[in-house]
Structure formats: C-alpha cells, structure tokens
CSV table of C-alpha atoms (C1' of nucleotides) in Angstrom, one decimal:
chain,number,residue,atom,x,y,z
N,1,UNK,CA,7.2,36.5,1.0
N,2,UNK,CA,6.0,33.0,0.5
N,3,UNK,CA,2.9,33.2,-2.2
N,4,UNK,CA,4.7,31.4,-4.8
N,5,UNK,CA,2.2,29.9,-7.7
N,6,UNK,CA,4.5,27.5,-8.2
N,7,UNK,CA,3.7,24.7,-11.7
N,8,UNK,CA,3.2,21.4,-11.2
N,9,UNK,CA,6.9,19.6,-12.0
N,10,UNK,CA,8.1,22.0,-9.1
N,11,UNK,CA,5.6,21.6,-6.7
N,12,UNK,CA,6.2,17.4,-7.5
N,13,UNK,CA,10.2,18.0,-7.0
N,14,UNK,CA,9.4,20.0,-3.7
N,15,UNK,CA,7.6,16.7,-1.9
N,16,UNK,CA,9.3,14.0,-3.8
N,17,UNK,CA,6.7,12.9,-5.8
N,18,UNK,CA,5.6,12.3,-9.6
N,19,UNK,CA,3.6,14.8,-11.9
N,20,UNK,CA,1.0,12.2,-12.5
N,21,UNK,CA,0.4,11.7,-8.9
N,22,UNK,CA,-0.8,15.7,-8.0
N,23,UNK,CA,-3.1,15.2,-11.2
N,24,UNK,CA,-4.3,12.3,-9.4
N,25,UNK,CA,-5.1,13.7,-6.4
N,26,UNK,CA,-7.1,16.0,-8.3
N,27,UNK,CA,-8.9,13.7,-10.0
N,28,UNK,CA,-10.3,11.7,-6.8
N,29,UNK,CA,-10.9,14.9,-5.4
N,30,UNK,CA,-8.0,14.6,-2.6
N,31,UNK,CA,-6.2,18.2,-3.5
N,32,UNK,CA,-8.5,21.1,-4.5
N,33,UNK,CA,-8.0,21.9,-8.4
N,34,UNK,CA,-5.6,25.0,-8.2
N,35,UNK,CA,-5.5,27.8,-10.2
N,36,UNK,CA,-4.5,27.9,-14.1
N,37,UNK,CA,-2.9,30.3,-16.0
N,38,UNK,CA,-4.8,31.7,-19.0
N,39,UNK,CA,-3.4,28.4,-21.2
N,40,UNK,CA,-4.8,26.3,-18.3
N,41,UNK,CA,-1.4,25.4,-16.8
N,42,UNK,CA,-1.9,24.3,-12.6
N,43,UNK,CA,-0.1,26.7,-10.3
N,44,UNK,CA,0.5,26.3,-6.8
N,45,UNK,CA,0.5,28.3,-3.3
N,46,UNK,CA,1.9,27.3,-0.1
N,47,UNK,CA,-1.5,25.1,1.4
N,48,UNK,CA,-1.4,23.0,-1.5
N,49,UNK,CA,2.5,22.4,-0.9
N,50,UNK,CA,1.8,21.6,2.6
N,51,UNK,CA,-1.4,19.7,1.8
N,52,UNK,CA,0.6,17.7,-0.2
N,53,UNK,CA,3.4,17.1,1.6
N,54,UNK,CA,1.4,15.7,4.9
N,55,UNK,CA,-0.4,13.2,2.1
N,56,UNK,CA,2.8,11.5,1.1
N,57,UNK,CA,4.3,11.3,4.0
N,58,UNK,CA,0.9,9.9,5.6
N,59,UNK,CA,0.9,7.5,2.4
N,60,UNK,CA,4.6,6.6,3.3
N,61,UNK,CA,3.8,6.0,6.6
N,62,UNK,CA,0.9,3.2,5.4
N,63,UNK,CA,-2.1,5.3,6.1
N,64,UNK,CA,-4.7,3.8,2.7
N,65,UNK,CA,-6.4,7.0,1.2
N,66,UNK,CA,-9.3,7.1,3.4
N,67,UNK,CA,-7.5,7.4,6.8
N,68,UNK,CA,-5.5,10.3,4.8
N,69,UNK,CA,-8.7,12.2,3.7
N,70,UNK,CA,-9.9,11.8,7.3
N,71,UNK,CA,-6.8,13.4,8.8
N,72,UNK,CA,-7.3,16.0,6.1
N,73,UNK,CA,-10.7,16.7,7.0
N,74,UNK,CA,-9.1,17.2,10.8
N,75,UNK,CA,-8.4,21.0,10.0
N,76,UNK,CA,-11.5,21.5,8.2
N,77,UNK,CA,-14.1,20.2,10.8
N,78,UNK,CA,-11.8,21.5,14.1
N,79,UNK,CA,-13.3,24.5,14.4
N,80,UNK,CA,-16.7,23.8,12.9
N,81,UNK,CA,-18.0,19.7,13.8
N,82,UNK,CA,-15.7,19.7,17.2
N,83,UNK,CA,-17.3,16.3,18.1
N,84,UNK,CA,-16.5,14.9,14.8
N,85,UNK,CA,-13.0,16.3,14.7
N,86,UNK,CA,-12.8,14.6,18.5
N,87,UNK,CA,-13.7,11.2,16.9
N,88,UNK,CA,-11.8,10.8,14.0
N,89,UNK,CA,-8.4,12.0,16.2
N,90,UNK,CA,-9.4,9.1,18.4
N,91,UNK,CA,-9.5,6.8,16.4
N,92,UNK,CA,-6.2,7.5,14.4
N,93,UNK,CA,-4.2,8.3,17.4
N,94,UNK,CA,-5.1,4.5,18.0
N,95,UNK,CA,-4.1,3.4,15.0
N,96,UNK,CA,-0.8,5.6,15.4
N,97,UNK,CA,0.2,3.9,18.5
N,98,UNK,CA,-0.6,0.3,17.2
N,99,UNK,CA,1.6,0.7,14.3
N,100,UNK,CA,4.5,2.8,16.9
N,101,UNK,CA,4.2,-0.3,18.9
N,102,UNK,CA,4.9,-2.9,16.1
N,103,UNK,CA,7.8,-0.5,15.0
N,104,UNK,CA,9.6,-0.7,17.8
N,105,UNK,CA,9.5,-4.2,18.5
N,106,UNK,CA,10.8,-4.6,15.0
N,107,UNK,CA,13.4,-2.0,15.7
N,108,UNK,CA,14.7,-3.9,19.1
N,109,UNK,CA,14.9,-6.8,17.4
N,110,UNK,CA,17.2,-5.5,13.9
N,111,UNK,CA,19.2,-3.2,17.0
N,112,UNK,CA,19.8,-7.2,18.4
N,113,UNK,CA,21.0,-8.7,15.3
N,114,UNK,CA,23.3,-5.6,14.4
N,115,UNK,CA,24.6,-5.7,18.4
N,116,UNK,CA,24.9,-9.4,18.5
N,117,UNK,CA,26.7,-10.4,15.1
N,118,UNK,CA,29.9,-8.6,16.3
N,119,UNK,CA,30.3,-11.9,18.3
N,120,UNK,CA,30.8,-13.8,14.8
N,121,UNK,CA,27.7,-15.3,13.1
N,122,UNK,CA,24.2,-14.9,13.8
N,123,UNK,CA,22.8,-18.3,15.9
N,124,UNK,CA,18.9,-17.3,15.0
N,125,UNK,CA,17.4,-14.8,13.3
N,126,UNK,CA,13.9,-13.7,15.1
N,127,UNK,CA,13.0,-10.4,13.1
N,128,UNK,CA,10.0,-12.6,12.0
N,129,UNK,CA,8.9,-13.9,14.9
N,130,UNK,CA,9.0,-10.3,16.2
N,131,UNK,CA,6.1,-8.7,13.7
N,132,UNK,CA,4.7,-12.3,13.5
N,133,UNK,CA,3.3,-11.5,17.4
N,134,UNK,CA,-0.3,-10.8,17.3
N,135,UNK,CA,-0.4,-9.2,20.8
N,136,UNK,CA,0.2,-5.7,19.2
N,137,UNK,CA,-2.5,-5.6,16.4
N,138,UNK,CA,-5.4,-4.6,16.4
N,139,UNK,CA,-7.5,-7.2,14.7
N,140,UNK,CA,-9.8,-9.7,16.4
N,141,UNK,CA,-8.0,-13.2,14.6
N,142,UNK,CA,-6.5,-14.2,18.0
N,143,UNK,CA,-7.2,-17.9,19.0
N,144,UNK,CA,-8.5,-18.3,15.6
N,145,UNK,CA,-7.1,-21.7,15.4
N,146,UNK,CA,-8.4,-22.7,18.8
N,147,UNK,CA,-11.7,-24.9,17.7
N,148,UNK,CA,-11.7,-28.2,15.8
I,1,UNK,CA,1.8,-30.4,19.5
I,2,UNK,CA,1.3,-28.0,16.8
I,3,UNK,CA,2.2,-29.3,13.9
I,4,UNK,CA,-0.7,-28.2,12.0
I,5,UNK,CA,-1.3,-29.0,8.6
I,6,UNK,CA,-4.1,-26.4,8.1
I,7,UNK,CA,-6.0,-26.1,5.0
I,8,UNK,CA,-5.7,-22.2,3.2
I,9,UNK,CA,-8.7,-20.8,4.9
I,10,UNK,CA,-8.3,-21.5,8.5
I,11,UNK,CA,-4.3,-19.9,7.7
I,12,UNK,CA,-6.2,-17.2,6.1
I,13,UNK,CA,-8.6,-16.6,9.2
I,14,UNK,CA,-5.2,-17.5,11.5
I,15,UNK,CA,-3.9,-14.1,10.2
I,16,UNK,CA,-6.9,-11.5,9.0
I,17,UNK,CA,-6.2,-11.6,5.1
I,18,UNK,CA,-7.9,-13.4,2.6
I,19,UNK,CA,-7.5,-16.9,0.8
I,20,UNK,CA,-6.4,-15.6,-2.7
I,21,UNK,CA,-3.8,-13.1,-1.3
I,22,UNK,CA,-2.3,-16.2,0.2
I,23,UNK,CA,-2.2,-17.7,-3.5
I,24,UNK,CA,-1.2,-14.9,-4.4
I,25,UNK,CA,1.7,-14.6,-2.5
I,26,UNK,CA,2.8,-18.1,-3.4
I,27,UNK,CA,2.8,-16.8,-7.1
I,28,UNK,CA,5.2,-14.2,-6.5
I,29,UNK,CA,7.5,-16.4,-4.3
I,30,UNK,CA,7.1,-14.6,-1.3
I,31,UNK,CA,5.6,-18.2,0.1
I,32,UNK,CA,7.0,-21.3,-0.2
I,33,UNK,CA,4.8,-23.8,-2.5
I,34,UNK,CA,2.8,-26.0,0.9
I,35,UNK,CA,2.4,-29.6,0.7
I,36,UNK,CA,-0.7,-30.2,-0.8
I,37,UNK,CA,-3.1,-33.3,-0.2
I,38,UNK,CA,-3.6,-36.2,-2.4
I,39,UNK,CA,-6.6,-34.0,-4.0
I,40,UNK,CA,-4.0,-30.7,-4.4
I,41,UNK,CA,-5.8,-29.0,-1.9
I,42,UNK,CA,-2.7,-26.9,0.2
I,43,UNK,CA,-1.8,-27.7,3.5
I,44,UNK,CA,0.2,-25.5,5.7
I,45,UNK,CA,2.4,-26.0,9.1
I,46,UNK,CA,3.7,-23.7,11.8
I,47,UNK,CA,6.2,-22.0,10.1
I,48,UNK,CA,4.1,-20.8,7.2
I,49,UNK,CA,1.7,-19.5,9.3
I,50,UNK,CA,4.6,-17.1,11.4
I,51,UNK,CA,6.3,-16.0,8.2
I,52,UNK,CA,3.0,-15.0,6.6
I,53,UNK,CA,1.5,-13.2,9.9
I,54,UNK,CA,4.9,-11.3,9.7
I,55,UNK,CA,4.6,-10.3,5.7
I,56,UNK,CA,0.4,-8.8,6.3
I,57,UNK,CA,2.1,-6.6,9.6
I,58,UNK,CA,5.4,-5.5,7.5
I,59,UNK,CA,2.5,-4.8,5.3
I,60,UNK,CA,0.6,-3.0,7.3
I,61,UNK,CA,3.0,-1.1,8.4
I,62,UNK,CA,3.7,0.5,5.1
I,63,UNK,CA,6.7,-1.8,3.6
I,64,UNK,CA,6.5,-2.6,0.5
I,65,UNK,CA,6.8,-6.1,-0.9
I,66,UNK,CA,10.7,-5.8,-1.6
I,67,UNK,CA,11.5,-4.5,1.5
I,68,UNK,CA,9.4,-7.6,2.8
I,69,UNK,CA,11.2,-9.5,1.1
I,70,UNK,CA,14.9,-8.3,2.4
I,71,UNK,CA,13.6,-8.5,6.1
I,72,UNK,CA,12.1,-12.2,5.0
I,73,UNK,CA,15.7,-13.0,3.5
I,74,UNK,CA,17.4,-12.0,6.8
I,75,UNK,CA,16.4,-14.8,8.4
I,76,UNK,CA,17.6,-17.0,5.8
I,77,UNK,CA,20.7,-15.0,5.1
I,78,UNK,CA,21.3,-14.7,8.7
I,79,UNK,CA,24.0,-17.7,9.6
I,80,UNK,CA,25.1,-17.5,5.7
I,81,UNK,CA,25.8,-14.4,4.4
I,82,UNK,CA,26.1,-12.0,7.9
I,83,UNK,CA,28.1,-9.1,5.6
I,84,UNK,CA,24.7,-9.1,3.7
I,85,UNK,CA,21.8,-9.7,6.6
I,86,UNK,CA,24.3,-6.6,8.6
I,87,UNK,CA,23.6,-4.5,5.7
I,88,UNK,CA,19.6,-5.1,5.5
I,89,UNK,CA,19.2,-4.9,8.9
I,90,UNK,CA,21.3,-2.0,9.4
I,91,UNK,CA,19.4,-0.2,6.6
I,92,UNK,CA,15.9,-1.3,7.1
I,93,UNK,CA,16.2,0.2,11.0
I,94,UNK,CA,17.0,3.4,9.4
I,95,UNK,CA,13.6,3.2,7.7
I,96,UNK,CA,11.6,1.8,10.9
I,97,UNK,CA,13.4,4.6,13.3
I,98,UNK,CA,12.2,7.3,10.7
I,99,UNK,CA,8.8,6.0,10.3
I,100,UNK,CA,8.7,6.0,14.3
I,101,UNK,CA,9.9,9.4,14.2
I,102,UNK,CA,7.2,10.7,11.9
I,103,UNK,CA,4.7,8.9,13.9
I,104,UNK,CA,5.2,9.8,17.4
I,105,UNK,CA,5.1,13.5,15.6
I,106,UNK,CA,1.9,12.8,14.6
I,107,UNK,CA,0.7,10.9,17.5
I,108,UNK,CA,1.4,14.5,19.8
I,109,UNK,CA,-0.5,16.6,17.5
I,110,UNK,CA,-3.2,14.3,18.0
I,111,UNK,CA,-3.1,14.4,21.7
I,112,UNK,CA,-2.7,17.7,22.1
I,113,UNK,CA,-6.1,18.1,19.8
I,114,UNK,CA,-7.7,15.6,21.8
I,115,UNK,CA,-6.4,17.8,25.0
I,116,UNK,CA,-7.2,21.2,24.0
I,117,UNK,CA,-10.4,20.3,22.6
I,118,UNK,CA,-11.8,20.3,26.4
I,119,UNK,CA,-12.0,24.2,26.1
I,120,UNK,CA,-14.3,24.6,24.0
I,121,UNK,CA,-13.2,24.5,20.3
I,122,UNK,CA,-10.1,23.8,18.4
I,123,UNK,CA,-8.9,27.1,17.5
I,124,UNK,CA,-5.8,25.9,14.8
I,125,UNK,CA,-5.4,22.4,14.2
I,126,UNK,CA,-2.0,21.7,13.4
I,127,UNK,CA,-2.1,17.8,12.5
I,128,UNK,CA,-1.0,18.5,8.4
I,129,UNK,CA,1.8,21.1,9.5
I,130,UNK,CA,3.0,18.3,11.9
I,131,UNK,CA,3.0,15.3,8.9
I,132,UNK,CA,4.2,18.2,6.3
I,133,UNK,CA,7.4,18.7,7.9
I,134,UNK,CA,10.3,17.6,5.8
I,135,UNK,CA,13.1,17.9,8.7
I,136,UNK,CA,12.1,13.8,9.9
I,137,UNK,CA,11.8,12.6,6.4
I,138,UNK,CA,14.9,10.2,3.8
I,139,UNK,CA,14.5,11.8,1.2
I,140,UNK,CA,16.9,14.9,-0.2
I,141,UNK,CA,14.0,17.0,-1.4
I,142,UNK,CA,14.6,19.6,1.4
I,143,UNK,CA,15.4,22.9,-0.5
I,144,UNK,CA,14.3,22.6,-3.8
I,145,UNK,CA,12.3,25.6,-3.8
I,146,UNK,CA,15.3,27.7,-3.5
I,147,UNK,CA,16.7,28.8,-6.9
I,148,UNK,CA,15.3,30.3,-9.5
Q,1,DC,C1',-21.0,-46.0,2.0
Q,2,DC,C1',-23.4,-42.1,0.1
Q,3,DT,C1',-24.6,-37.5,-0.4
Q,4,DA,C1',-24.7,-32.5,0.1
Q,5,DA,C1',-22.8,-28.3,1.8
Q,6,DA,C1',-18.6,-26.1,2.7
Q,7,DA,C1',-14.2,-25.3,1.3
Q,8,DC,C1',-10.9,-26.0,-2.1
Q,9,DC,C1',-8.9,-25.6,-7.1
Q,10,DT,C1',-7.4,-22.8,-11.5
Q,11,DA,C1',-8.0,-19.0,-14.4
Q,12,DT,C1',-9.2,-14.6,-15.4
Q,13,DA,C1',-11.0,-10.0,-14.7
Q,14,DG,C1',-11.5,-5.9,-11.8
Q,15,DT,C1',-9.9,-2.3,-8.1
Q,16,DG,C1',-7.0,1.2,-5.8
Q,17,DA,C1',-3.2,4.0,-6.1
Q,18,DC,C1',-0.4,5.3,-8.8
Q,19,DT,C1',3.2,5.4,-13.2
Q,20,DG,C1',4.4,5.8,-18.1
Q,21,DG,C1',3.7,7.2,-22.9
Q,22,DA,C1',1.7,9.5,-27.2
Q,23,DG,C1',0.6,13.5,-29.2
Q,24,DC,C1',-0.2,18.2,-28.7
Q,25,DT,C1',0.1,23.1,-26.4
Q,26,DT,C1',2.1,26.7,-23.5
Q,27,DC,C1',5.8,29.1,-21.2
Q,28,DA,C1',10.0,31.6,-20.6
Q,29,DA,C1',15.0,32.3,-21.7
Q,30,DG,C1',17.8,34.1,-25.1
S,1,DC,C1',10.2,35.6,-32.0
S,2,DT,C1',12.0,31.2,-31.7
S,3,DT,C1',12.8,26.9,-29.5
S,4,DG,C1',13.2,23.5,-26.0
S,5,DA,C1',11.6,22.4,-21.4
S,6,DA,C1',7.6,21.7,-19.1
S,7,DG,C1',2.7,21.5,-19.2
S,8,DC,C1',-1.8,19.6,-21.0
S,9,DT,C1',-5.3,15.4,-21.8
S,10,DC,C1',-6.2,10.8,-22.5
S,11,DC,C1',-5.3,6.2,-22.2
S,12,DA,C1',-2.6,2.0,-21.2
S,13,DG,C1',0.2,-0.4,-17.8
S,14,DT,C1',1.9,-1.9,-12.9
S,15,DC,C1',1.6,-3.5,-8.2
S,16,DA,C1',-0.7,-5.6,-4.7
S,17,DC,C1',-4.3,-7.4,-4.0
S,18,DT,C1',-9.7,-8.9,-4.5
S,19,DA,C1',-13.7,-10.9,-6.8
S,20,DT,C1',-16.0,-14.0,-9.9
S,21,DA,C1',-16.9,-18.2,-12.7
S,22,DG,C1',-17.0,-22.8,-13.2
S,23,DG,C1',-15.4,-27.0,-11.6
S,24,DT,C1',-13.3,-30.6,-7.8
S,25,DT,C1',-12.3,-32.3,-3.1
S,26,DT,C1',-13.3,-32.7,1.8
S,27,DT,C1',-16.0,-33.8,5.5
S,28,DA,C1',-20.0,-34.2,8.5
S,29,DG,C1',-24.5,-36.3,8.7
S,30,DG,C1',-27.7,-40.1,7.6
DNA sequence: CCTAAAACCTATAGTGACTGGAGCTTCAAG
DNA sequence: CTTGAAGCTCCAGTCACTATAGGTTTTAGG
C-alpha cells in the first residue's frame, strides 16, 4: 500500500509547505536525512510525511523549534526514558492549556462583536483588553508596576 | 489614578518582553510614537501598556504581525468602518476556533500519555499522529497525494 | 548642587526560522 | 534520446526580534 518514496516538491505540496523548508529541517537536524536516489535526489516514506506534518502544524500553532523537537522526542523516549517522556508531556500539556485558555477568551470576545454589531454600530471594541489580561499567562510580570 | 507615564523599561518588565522589541515595534508602527521627556527619553500611559500586553500574547499565540495588526485595527475600525471590523473579526475567529481545535487534539493525547503511563510503559505514543492529522487544519492540501 | 550608577538614546550587527535566486544536474514522459 | 520540470548546492535576503557599542539623561545619595 502506502510505501511511497515520494521527492521533495511533493512531499512539500502534501503538508503545505516550501521546498527550502524540508532542506531546512535537515539541516538543523529536525527531520532524519532520507534516502537518495543514485543522483542524490531526497525521497520520502510515510514517517517523514507524518513527521512533517505534526512540525508545521505545531509551528502553526506557535510552538518555537525546541518545544517541537521535544514533542518529537515524545515517541522516541515513550517506550525507552518513561520518566522523561512523563516530564516533557507535563510540561507541554501546560503550555497547551495556557494558550487554549487565551484562545478562547479571544474567541468570546470576536463571537461578541460579530453578535452585537447586528444592533448597528459597535459602542466599544474590547478584543484587546481581552488578550491584554495577564490572569491567563503564564509568566511571573504580574504587579510588576506595584513598587516605586 | 493610573495615569502612568512609565519610562520603556518598567513597560518592558510590565509585560515580559524586552526594551528594544518595544523600539522595535514603534519602528514598524505597530506602537504609537510615546511622548517623550524634555531629554527624549519615552514615556508611556495606560493605554500603551494594554495594547502592547495584547500584541506579545497575539504573539505568543502564534499570530503573526499582520494578523496583529487587523485584530489591533478592530478596535480602531470598530465604530468607523463595522462592514470592515465584521469581516476581521469574523475571519480571524475562524483562525482562533481552528487553532483551538488542533490544540485541545493535542492536549488529549497528552493526557491520555500522562494516564496510561501509570501502567507501566507507554506502549505507542500517538502525540505526532494526533498534530499530523490534516482533517482540523485551513489549508486545502488534503489529497494531494492522489494522482499520479 | 553635584556626582555616579542605572536606565535611556541611536545605530548597527547578529540570530532563528525560514524564503528566494543563481547556476547546474537528474528524472521521466513522450 | 531528448527536453522540460523538478531536483541539487550554495548563498543572499526577510521577518521578528535580540545584542552590542558608544554616548546622554535621570535620579538617588552625599
């Protein structure tokens, strides 16, 4: 069925992404160097196409490169380092529900403005004010502004 | 009350980024130019310190600097142009509800890693299938595989 | 009032994560 | 066996910051 060897420009249509960017990924040591053809051409399988697909979406999603390689690392360690696997899902699944949170105060508040401007014109405008809270993040800068 | 008039590095501190990125995002006009004192140092108020807390968590949430820039303008646009703000808003929810969606997918797997690995050890972990799937995402790459 | 450290200023260069282009080679459809 | 699309390497450019250099302003202490 599915062992394709797919080239690059295919494999880059497949996920959405640029040719340059799988090189990339290569480069930094992100996605394993695949297999060449006898003129040293990069085809695919299926893992790399997955692989690949759960890095963009992770880099859509605002995850910098090193969350990404940890959550990569996930499958490798699970069945070898369980207590390091253990940690590292922590720790994102933290950072997954801190940014969920922050999402879907945003989304109330553009599902406000969309409701509310069938009256006629919208009186104020509080999508900032919204993601401007600091009770959702995660960062220690609250009551920065307190002393002097 | 609080109407500041903070120098750059107490803002800075106020919100977890750094001095120049503020600077920085004067340059691009994402800011507003502050008043500055007699000796051009900038001083900021209330309202410079809520707009930028709400740019570094867009931000962090993945948005990039145009789409920051469209959710900034809907405040402004809001009681102007509402044809225009009902348009941003309606298509930057469509964004935040799919990021939420992808999320929340990752934020099971997770859990259920963090569950299972009570056993013993984590026989499959499932975290890059879950993040790979292509049925949540925008984008009309779904099917590009198929011919040839 | 005067000074000295801390914070500010501009300008420029560097980093992370890509993106684009030049110039050449390989692959595959006809 | 040709020929055009797609691949290759290498290098330069972009976006969103971040750091450094070299100088000025603020502000707290004496």
């Amino acid at each position: 069925m599915g062992e394709l060897s797919i080239p690059i420009g295919k494999l880059a249509r497949s996920v959405g992404c640029k040719v340059q960017t799988i090189r990339y990924y290569e480069q930094i040591g992100l996605l394993p160097p695949p297999i060449r053809t006898a003129g040293a051409q990069r085809r695919y399988g299926e893992g790399d196409q997955q692989k690949l697909s759960f890095i963009r979406h992770a880099r859509e999603l605002g995850f910098p490169l090193p969350a990404v390689r940890e959550l990569l690392a996930l499958s490798d360690e699970a069945d070898s380092d369980c207590a390091k696997a253990d940690g590292i899902a922590r720790r994102q699944l933290e950072a997954v529900n801190r940014r969920i949170a922050m999402l879907s105060s945003l989304r109330s508040e553009l599902e406000r403005m969309l409701r509310h401007r069938h009256g006629h014109r919208i009186r104020e405008c509080r999508v900032i004010a919204t993601l401007a809270d600091h009770a959702l993040c995660s960062q220690d800068h609250h009551a920065e502004l307190a002393e002097s």
